Structures are given as C-alpha cells and as structure tokens.
Amino acid sequence: MVRLRARRQRDQKEKKLKERYPTQRLRFQRRNPESELLLRFLRNSGKNMKRGTRAIILRDQRILLGRRLKKDSFYGQWCTFGGLFKRGETPEQALRRELREELGIDVVDPEPITVVEDVLPSVEDKLQQHFFLITKWKGVLTNKREHSEIRWLSKNELEKLPVGRIGRGVIEKHLNDRF
C-alpha cells in the first residue's frame, strides 16, 4: 500500500515536470541513462545545491592527481583536489583552504577554468563545482591524509587510469593543449 502511494506520488511529480518542461518530453519517454540524470537534476532543482571547488595542478606537462581512499564514495578513482565550500567562503577561499588541508601548499594566482553542475547519482544531490588551474604554489606538496597516493601523470598515463568523469571531462575540454 505504501509503495503504491509512493509510486503514484512519483508519477504525479514526473507528470508535473513533463508539463513544466515540455521540450524535454521525448527524453523522458525513452528512459535512457542521460534522461534519468536530467530528470533527477530537474527533481532536485528546488533543493539546496552543494558547492565545491576543484584544482587542476599542472607542472612540466604533467598533472597531479590523487587516488581516493576506501572511505570515499569514488574509492580507487584518480581525481583532482578540492572539496565543498564552508559557509561564507568564496570559491577561491575554499580552494586555498582545501589545498592547504590536502596537500600543504599555498596557491599563487589560481586561474578559474569553468563551473560544472551535476547530480551525484548515489545521493541524488545537485553539485556545483568550480574548477581552477594551478601552476604556481608555495610550500612542498605532501599527501596529508585525503588520498591513498598522489602522482604526477602525463597525458598518456592519464588516459589509462580510472578518473572521475567530471574531472576527466574538464581536463579534456579545457586543458588538452596545456599538457
């Protein structure tokens, strides 16, 4: 009985979304993974969005990535560095704090690259990520505790490793000519 009621409520919500966004109607009917992601994104549009910052660190035609720990939801994947904003922080302030915490460095002149919005499939939360390019910093790069290992990778090495889809997409789209 409860499941039936929940299904009816979900169907009513989808119907309202279809009416509100008529141009997306065909995508919803096909039920492919991309349309499911779009539907989840639209469902969550009224919820609070999580905001984060990510650093793409380059040096000598190589990119620095960290491998996620077991406690993380993306365990084993290689990723850029960063995290979620704290209340009242700007993207650049959050970036500086996160890199100090994760790598023990102070960033010099971070260059904004892009902002990406997505839905986290595991929890269906909206996430807005601000990506920055880092080529200068003060201090010694040290793996503090957030990653099982950190490594400088060439473009060829990067192609062979499991990298988060959002990070890989930003790297390929915006930094292909830089390394």
GROMACS .gro file of C-alpha atoms in nm:
model
  179
    1MET     CA    1   0.000   0.000   0.000
    2VAL     CA    2   0.278   0.241   0.096
    3ARG     CA    3   0.480   0.153  -0.212
    4LEU     CA    4   0.179   0.207  -0.435
    5ARG     CA    5   0.120   0.551  -0.280
    6ALA     CA    6   0.487   0.642  -0.323
    7ARG     CA    7   0.479   0.530  -0.688
    8ARG     CA    8   0.168   0.740  -0.755
    9GLN     CA    9   0.330   1.045  -0.595
   10ARG     CA   10   0.646   0.993  -0.803
   11ASP     CA   11   0.438   0.957  -1.121
   12GLN     CA   12   0.250   1.277  -1.040
   13LYS     CA   13   0.577   1.465  -0.986
   14GLU     CA   14   0.712   1.337  -1.318
   15LYS     CA   15   0.390   1.442  -1.490
   16LYS     CA   16   0.424   1.794  -1.346
   17LEU     CA   17   0.787   1.809  -1.460
   18LYS     CA   18   0.689   1.699  -1.810
   19GLU     CA   19   0.423   1.971  -1.821
   20ARG     CA   20   0.664   2.233  -1.687
   21TYR     CA   21   0.943   2.137  -1.929
   22PRO     CA   22   0.760   2.032  -2.248
   23THR     CA   23   1.074   2.048  -2.466
   24GLN     CA   24   1.221   1.760  -2.263
   25ARG     CA   25   0.916   1.534  -2.310
   26LEU     CA   26   1.074   1.292  -2.560
   27ARG     CA   27   1.385   1.246  -2.350
   28PHE     CA   28   1.177   1.141  -2.050
   29GLN     CA   29   0.983   0.884  -2.251
   30ARG     CA   30   1.294   0.699  -2.369
   31ARG     CA   31   1.431   0.634  -2.018
   32ASN     CA   32   1.797   0.622  -2.116
   33PRO     CA   33   2.065   0.698  -1.852
   34GLU     CA   34   2.114   1.057  -1.971
   35SER     CA   35   1.743   1.136  -1.944
   36GLU     CA   36   1.730   0.975  -1.599
   37LEU     CA   37   2.015   1.201  -1.489
   38LEU     CA   38   1.837   1.504  -1.634
   39LEU     CA   39   1.514   1.403  -1.461
   40ARG     CA   40   1.694   1.370  -1.127
   41PHE     CA   41   1.856   1.710  -1.186
   42LEU     CA   42   1.517   1.871  -1.250
   43ARG     CA   43   1.361   1.696  -0.950
   44ASN     CA   44   1.632   1.834  -0.726
   45SER     CA   45   1.628   2.185  -0.870
   46GLY     CA   46   1.438   2.313  -0.566
   47LYS     CA   47   1.675   2.151  -0.316
   48ASN     CA   48   1.989   2.307  -0.174
   49MET     CA   49   2.283   2.276  -0.406
   50LYS     CA   50   2.616   2.160  -0.269
   51ARG     CA   51   2.901   2.378  -0.390
   52GLY     CA   52   3.259   2.266  -0.425
   53THR     CA   53   3.592   2.363  -0.569
   54ARG     CA   54   3.845   2.154  -0.764
   55ALA     CA   55   4.210   2.221  -0.851
   56ILE     CA   56   4.382   2.100  -1.163
   57ILE     CA   57   4.751   2.124  -1.078
   58LEU     CA   58   4.997   2.126  -1.371
   59ARG     CA   59   5.378   2.124  -1.383
   60ASP     CA   60   5.616   2.032  -1.666
   61GLN     CA   61   5.349   1.887  -1.896
   62ARG     CA   62   5.215   1.668  -1.613
   63ILE     CA   63   4.901   1.678  -1.396
   64LEU     CA   64   4.887   1.596  -1.025
   65LEU     CA   65   4.606   1.360  -0.924
   66GLY     CA   66   4.521   1.176  -0.604
   67ARG     CA   67   4.378   0.827  -0.565
   68ARG     CA   68   4.067   0.811  -0.343
   69LEU     CA   69   4.069   0.626  -0.011
   70LYS     CA   70   3.837   0.338   0.081
   71LYS     CA   71   3.616   0.568   0.289
   72ASP     CA   72   3.524   0.777  -0.017
   73SER     CA   73   3.234   0.702  -0.248
   74PHE     CA   74   3.467   0.714  -0.550
   75TYR     CA   75   3.718   0.469  -0.397
   76GLY     CA   76   4.011   0.382  -0.622
   77GLN     CA   77   3.948   0.657  -0.878
   78TRP     CA   78   4.206   0.921  -0.952
   79CYS     CA   79   4.076   1.273  -0.900
   80THR     CA   80   4.163   1.639  -0.880
   81PHE     CA   81   4.199   1.804  -0.540
   82GLY     CA   82   3.937   2.010  -0.358
   83GLY     CA   83   3.617   1.984  -0.160
   84LEU     CA   84   3.297   2.152  -0.050
   85PHE     CA   85   3.261   2.516   0.049
   86LYS     CA   86   3.218   2.614   0.409
   87ARG     CA   87   2.955   2.873   0.494
   88GLY     CA   88   3.050   3.220   0.368
   89GLU     CA   89   3.350   3.108   0.159
   90THR     CA   90   3.412   3.220  -0.197
   91PRO     CA   91   3.527   2.956  -0.448
   92GLU     CA   92   3.886   3.083  -0.427
   93GLN     CA   93   3.888   3.084  -0.046
   94ALA     CA   94   3.755   2.727  -0.041
   95LEU     CA   95   4.019   2.623  -0.295
   96ARG     CA   96   4.302   2.774  -0.087
   97ARG     CA   97   4.175   2.608   0.232
   98GLU     CA   98   4.128   2.267   0.070
   99LEU     CA   99   4.473   2.264  -0.090
  100ARG     CA  100   4.631   2.366   0.240
  101GLU     CA  101   4.446   2.079   0.413
  102GLU     CA  102   4.503   1.813   0.144
  103LEU     CA  103   4.848   1.898   0.008
  104GLY     CA  104   5.004   2.151   0.247
  105ILE     CA  105   5.052   2.420  -0.019
  106ASP     CA  106   4.953   2.785  -0.059
  107VAL     CA  107   4.820   2.861  -0.406
  108VAL     CA  108   4.954   3.156  -0.607
  109ASP     CA  109   4.722   3.314  -0.869
  110PRO     CA  110   4.464   3.038  -0.929
  111GLU     CA  111   4.305   3.068  -1.273
  112PRO     CA  112   3.929   2.994  -1.294
  113ILE     CA  113   3.856   2.744  -1.572
  114THR     CA  114   3.487   2.654  -1.559
  115VAL     CA  115   3.188   2.578  -1.337
  116VAL     CA  116   3.016   2.240  -1.376
  117GLU     CA  117   2.677   2.141  -1.233
  118ASP     CA  118   2.583   1.777  -1.194
  119VAL     CA  119   2.377   1.534  -0.988
  120LEU     CA  120   2.555   1.288  -0.761
  121PRO     CA  121   2.395   0.954  -0.856
  122SER     CA  122   2.444   0.790  -0.516
  123VAL     CA  123   2.256   1.053  -0.315
  124GLU     CA  124   2.080   1.247  -0.592
  125ASP     CA  125   2.212   1.581  -0.466
  126LYS     CA  126   2.295   1.866  -0.701
  127LEU     CA  127   2.661   1.962  -0.701
  128GLN     CA  128   2.820   2.275  -0.845
  129GLN     CA  129   3.197   2.251  -0.887
  130HIS     CA  130   3.429   2.544  -0.957
  131PHE     CA  131   3.744   2.430  -1.139
  132PHE     CA  132   4.071   2.622  -1.114
  133LEU     CA  133   4.406   2.581  -1.291
  134ILE     CA  134   4.705   2.588  -1.057
  135THR     CA  135   5.057   2.629  -1.194
  136LYS     CA  136   5.224   2.815  -0.904
  137TRP     CA  137   5.226   2.748  -0.531
  138LYS     CA  138   5.433   2.792  -0.218
  139GLY     CA  139   5.533   2.501   0.000
  140VAL     CA  140   5.614   2.135  -0.053
  141LEU     CA  141   5.344   1.908  -0.198
  142THR     CA  142   5.260   1.649   0.067
  143ASN     CA  143   4.986   1.388   0.076
  144LYS     CA  144   4.824   1.487   0.407
  145ARG     CA  145   4.553   1.219   0.452
  146GLU     CA  146   4.284   1.257   0.187
  147HIS     CA  147   4.428   1.017  -0.074
  148SER     CA  148   4.598   0.677  -0.070
  149GLU     CA  149   4.861   0.820  -0.305
  150ILE     CA  150   4.932   1.124  -0.522
  151ARG     CA  151   5.114   1.111  -0.852
  152TRP     CA  152   5.227   1.333  -1.140
  153LEU     CA  153   5.081   1.189  -1.461
  154SER     CA  154   5.144   1.250  -1.830
  155LYS     CA  155   4.859   1.272  -2.076
  156ASN     CA  156   4.919   0.912  -2.189
  157GLU     CA  157   4.919   0.778  -1.832
  158LEU     CA  158   4.601   0.970  -1.754
  159GLU     CA  159   4.413   0.800  -2.039
  160LYS     CA  160   4.479   0.455  -1.889
  161LEU     CA  161   4.365   0.528  -1.532
  162PRO     CA  162   4.015   0.540  -1.379
  163VAL     CA  163   3.947   0.913  -1.343
  164GLY     CA  164   3.619   1.069  -1.229
  165ARG     CA  165   3.400   1.152  -1.529
  166ILE     CA  166   3.355   1.520  -1.441
  167GLY     CA  167   3.726   1.580  -1.381
  168ARG     CA  168   3.823   1.392  -1.696
  169GLY     CA  169   3.570   1.591  -1.898
  170VAL     CA  170   3.703   1.926  -1.773
  171ILE     CA  171   4.064   1.821  -1.834
  172GLU     CA  172   3.991   1.702  -2.189
  173LYS     CA  173   3.777   2.002  -2.280
  174HIS     CA  174   3.977   2.286  -2.128
  175LEU     CA  175   4.336   2.166  -2.087
  176ASN     CA  176   4.413   1.942  -2.382
  177ASP     CA  177   4.657   2.199  -2.524
  178ARG     CA  178   4.832   2.266  -2.189
  179PHE     CA  179   4.983   1.925  -2.125
   0.00000   0.00000   0.00000
